[in-house]
mmCIF file of C-alpha atoms in Angstrom:
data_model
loop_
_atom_site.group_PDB
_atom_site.id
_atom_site.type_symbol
_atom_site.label_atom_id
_atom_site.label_comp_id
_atom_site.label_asym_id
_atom_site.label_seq_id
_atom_site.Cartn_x
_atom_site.Cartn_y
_atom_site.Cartn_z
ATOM 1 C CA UNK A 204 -11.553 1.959 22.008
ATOM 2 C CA UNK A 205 -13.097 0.734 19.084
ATOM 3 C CA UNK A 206 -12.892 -3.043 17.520
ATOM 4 C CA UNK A 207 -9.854 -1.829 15.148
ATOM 5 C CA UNK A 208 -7.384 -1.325 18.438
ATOM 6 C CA UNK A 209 -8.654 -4.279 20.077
ATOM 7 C CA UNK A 210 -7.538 -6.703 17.266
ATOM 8 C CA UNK A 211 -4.180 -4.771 17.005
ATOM 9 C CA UNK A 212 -4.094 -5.241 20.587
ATOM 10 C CA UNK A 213 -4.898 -8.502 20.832
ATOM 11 C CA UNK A 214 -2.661 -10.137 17.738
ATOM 12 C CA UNK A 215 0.242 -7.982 18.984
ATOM 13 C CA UNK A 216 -0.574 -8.904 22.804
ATOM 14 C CA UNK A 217 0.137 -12.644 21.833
ATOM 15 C CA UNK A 218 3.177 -11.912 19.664
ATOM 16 C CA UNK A 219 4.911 -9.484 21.561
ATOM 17 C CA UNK A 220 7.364 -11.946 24.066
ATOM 18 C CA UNK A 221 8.708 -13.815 20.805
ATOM 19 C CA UNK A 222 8.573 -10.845 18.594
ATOM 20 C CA UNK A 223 12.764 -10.316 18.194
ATOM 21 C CA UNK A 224 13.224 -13.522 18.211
ATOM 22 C CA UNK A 225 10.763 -14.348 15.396
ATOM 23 C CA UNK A 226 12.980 -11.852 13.511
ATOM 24 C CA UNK A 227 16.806 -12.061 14.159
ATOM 25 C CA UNK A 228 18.032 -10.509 11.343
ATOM 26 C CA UNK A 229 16.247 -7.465 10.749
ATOM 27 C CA UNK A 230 18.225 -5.138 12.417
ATOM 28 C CA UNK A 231 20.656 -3.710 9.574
ATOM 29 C CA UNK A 232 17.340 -3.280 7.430
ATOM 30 C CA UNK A 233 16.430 -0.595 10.106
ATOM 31 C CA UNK A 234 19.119 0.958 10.422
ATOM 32 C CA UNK A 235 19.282 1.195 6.819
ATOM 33 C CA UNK A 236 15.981 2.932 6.072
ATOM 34 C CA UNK A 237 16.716 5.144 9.174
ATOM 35 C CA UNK A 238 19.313 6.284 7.542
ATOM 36 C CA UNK A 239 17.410 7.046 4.336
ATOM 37 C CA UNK A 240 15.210 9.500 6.762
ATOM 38 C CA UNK A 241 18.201 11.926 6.690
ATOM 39 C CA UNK A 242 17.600 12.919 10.421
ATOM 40 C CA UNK A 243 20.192 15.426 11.192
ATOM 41 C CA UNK A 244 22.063 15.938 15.302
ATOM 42 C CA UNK A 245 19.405 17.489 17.839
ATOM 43 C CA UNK A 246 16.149 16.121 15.497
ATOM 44 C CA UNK A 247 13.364 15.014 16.955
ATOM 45 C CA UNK A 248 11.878 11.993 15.691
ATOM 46 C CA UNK A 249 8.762 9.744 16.330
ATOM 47 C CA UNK A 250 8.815 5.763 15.674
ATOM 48 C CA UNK A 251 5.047 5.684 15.243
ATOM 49 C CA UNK A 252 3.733 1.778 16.240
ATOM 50 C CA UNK A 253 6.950 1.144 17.662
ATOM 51 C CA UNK A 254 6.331 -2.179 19.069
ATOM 52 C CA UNK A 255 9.309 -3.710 21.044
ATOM 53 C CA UNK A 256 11.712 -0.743 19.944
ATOM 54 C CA UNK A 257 13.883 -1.769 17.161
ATOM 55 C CA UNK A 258 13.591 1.249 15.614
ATOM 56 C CA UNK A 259 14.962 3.150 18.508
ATOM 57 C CA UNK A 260 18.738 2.714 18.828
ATOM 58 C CA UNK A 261 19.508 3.951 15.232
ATOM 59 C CA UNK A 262 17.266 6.597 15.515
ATOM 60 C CA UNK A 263 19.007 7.541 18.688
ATOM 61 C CA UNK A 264 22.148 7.134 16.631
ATOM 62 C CA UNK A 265 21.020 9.504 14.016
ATOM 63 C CA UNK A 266 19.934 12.661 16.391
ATOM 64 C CA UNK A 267 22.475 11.873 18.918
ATOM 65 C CA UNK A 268 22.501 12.938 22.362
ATOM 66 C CA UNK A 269 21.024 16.373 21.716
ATOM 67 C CA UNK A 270 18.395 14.920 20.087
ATOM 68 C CA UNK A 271 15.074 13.344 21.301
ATOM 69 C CA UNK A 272 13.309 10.375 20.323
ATOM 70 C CA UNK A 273 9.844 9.482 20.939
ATOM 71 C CA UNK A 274 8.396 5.545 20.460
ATOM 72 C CA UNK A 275 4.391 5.245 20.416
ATOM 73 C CA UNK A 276 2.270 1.918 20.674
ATOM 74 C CA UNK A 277 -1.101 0.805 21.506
ATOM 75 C CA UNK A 278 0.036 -2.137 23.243
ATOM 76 C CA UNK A 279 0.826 -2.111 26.698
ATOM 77 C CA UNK A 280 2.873 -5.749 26.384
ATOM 78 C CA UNK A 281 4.947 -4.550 23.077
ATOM 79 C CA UNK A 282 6.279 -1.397 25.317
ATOM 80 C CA UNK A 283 7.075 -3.987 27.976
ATOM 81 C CA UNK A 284 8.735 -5.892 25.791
ATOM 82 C CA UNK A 285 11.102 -2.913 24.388
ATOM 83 C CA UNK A 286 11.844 -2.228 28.043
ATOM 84 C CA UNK A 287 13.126 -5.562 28.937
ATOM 85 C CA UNK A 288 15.619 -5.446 25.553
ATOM 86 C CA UNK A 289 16.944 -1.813 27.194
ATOM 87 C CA UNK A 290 15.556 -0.204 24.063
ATOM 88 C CA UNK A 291 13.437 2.477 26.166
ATOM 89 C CA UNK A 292 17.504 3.627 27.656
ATOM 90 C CA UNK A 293 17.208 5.011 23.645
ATOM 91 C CA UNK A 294 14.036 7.214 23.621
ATOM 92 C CA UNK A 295 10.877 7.945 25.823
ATOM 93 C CA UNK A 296 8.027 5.227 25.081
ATOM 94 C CA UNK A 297 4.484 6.120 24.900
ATOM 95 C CA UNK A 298 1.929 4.426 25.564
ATOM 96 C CA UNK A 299 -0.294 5.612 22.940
ATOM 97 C CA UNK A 300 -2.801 5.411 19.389
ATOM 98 C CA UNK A 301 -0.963 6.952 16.047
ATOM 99 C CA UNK A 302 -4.927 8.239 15.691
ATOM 100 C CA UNK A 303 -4.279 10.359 18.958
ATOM 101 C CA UNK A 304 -0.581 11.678 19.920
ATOM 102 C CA UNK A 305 0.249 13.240 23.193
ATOM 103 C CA UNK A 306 2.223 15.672 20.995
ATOM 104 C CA UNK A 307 2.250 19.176 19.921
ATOM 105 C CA UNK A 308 1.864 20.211 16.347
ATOM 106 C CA UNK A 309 4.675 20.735 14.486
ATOM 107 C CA UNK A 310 6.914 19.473 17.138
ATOM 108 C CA UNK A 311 8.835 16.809 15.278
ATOM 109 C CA UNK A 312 11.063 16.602 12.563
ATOM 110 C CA UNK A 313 9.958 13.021 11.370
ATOM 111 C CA UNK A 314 8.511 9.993 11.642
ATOM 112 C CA UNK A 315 9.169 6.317 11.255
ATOM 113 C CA UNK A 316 6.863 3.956 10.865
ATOM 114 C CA UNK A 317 7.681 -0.035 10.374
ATOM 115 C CA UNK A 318 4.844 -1.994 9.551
ATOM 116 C CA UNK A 319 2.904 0.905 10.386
ATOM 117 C CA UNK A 320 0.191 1.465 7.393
ATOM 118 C CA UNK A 321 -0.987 -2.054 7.389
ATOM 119 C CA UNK A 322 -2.143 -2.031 10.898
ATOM 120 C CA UNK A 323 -4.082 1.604 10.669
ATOM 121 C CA UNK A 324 -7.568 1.462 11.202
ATOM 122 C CA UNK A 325 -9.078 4.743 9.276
ATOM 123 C CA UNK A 326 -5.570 5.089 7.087
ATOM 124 C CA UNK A 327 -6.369 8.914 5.716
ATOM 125 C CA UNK A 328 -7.191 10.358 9.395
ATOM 126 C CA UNK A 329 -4.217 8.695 11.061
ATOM 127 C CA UNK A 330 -1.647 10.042 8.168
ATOM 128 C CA UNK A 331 -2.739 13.535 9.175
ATOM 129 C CA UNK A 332 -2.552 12.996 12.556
ATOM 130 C CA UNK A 333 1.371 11.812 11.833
ATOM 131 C CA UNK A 334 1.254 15.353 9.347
ATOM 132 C CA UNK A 335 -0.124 17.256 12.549
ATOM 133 C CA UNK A 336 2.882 16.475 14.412
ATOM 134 C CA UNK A 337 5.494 17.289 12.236
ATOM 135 C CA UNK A 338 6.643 20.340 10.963
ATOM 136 C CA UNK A 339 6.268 21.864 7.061
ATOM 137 C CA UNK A 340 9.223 20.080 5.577
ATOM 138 C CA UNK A 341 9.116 17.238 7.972
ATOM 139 C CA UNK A 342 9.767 13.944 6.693
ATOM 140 C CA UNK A 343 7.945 10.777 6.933
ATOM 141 C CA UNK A 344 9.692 6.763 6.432
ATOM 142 C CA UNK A 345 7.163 3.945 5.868
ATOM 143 C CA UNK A 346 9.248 0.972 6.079
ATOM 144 C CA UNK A 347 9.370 -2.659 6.140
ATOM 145 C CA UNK A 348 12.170 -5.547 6.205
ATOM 146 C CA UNK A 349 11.034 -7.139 3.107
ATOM 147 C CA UNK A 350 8.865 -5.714 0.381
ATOM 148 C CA UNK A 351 4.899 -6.779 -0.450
ATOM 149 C CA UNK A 352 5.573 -9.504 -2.749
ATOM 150 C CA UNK A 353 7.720 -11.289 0.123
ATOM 151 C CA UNK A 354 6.047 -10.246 2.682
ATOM 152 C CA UNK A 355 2.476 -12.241 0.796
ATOM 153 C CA UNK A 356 4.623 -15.263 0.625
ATOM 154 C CA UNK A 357 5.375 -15.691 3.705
ATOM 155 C CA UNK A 358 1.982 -15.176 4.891
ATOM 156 C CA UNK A 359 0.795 -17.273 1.991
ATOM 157 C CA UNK A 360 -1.606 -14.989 0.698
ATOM 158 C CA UNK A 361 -1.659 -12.881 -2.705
ATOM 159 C CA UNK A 362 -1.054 -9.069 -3.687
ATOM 160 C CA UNK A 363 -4.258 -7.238 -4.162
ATOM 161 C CA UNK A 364 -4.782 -4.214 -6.104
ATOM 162 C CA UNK A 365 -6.402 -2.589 -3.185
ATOM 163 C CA UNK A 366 -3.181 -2.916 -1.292
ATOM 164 C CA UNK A 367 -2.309 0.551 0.532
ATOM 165 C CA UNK A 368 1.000 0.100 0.073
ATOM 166 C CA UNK A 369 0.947 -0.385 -3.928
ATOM 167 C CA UNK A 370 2.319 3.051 -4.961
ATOM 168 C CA UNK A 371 -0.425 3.955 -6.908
ATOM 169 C CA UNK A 372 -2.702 3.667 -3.409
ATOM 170 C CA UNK A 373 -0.078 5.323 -1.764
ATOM 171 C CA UNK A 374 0.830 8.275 -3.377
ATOM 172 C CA UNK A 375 -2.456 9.545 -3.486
ATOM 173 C CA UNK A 376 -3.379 8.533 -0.174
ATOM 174 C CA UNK A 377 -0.635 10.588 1.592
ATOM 175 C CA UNK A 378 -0.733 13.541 -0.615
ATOM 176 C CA UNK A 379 -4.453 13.467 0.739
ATOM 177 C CA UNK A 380 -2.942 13.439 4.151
ATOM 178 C CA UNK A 381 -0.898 16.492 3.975
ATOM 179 C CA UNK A 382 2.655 14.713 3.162
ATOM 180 C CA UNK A 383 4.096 14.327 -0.839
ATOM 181 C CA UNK A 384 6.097 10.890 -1.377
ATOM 182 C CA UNK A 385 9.714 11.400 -2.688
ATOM 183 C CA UNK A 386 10.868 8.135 -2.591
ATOM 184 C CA UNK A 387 9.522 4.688 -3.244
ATOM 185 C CA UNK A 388 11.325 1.094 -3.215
ATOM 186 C CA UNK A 389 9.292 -2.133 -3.009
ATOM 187 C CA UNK A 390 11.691 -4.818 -3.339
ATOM 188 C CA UNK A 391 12.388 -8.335 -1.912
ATOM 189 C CA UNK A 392 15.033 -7.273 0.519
ATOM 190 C CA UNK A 393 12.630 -4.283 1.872
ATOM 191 C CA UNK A 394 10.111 -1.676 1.686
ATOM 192 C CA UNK A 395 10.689 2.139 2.291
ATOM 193 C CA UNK A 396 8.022 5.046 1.334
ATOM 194 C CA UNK A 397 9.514 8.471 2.129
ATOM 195 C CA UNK A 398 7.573 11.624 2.190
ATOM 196 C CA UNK A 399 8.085 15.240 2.979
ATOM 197 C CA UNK A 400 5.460 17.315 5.025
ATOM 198 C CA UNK A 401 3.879 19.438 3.363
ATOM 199 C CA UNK A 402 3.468 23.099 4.774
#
């Protein structure tokens, strides 16, 4: 496991009992931008860094009881926590890296991925790996509950131009990974980048 994983890991570890509670109100934001995935009855769908599961229950939602629903992390105590909120009653959690699924190619029908990009050690590789996964036509949600500028005030630092998830980074960097954006909102109330897989 290289350094990258252990400091995910390790600011995760320390987060993950207060995580929900740190953020109440974020659960119609989800459900929101899982909705903009346009998952269809009897999908399958990954939550890619899924951390305590919020993800989960509309995604169930969206590809119903037919459907089946897969959340990966790296960190064993963010799994634990999903479990003891019931979320893992909603979809199969993995223990597992984004860089390296337990998953056969072209065997999903999207992803979703909150707060995913920031936290991606080699950011090219790993959006292929999602790509590998999923199958030509696939879709792809890169979401979180507020948008950059927000998101930098709260954590009281600035924008930079070298941000990944400025849409001039972006773009390029997942059409280099095999997906083409089709969507793109950065706004206070939230971020969502959608993308198709391309086949």
């Amino acid at each position: 496991m290289s350094d990258d994983h252990t400091d995910v890991q390790e600011f995760f570890t320390t987060r993950a009992a207060d995580w929900d509670a740190r953020f109440p109100d974020d659960g119609p934001a989800y459900a929101a931008a899982v909705a903009d995935l346009g998952l269809r009855e009897g999908d399958r769908v990954l939550d890619a860094g899924c951390g305590t599961g919020r993800a989960l229950p509309p995604l169930r939602a969206a590809v119903g009881s037919s459907g089946v629903v897969f959340g990966a992390d790296l960190t064993p105590a963010m799994l634990e926590a999903a479990v003891r909120a019931g979320r893992h009653r909603e979809g199969q959690l993995l223990l597992a890296d984004v860089a390296e699924l337990p998953l056969r190619s072209e065997s999903l029908d999207a992803v979703f991925g909150a707060g995913l990009i920031a936290h991606l050690p080699e950011p090219g590789r790993n959006l292929r790996e999602l790509a590998r996964v999923v199958r030509p036509g696939g879709t792809l949600a890169l979401f979180h509950p507020i948008g950059r500028a927000a998101l930098a005030a709260r954590q009281g630092r600035r924008i930079t131009p070298e941000d990944l998830r400025a849409e001039p980074n972006l773009r390029p960097l997942l059409a280099g990974s095999g997906w083409r954006m089709t969507s793109y909102v950065d706004e206070d109330a939230r971020f969502l980048a959608l993308a198709v897989r391309e086949g």
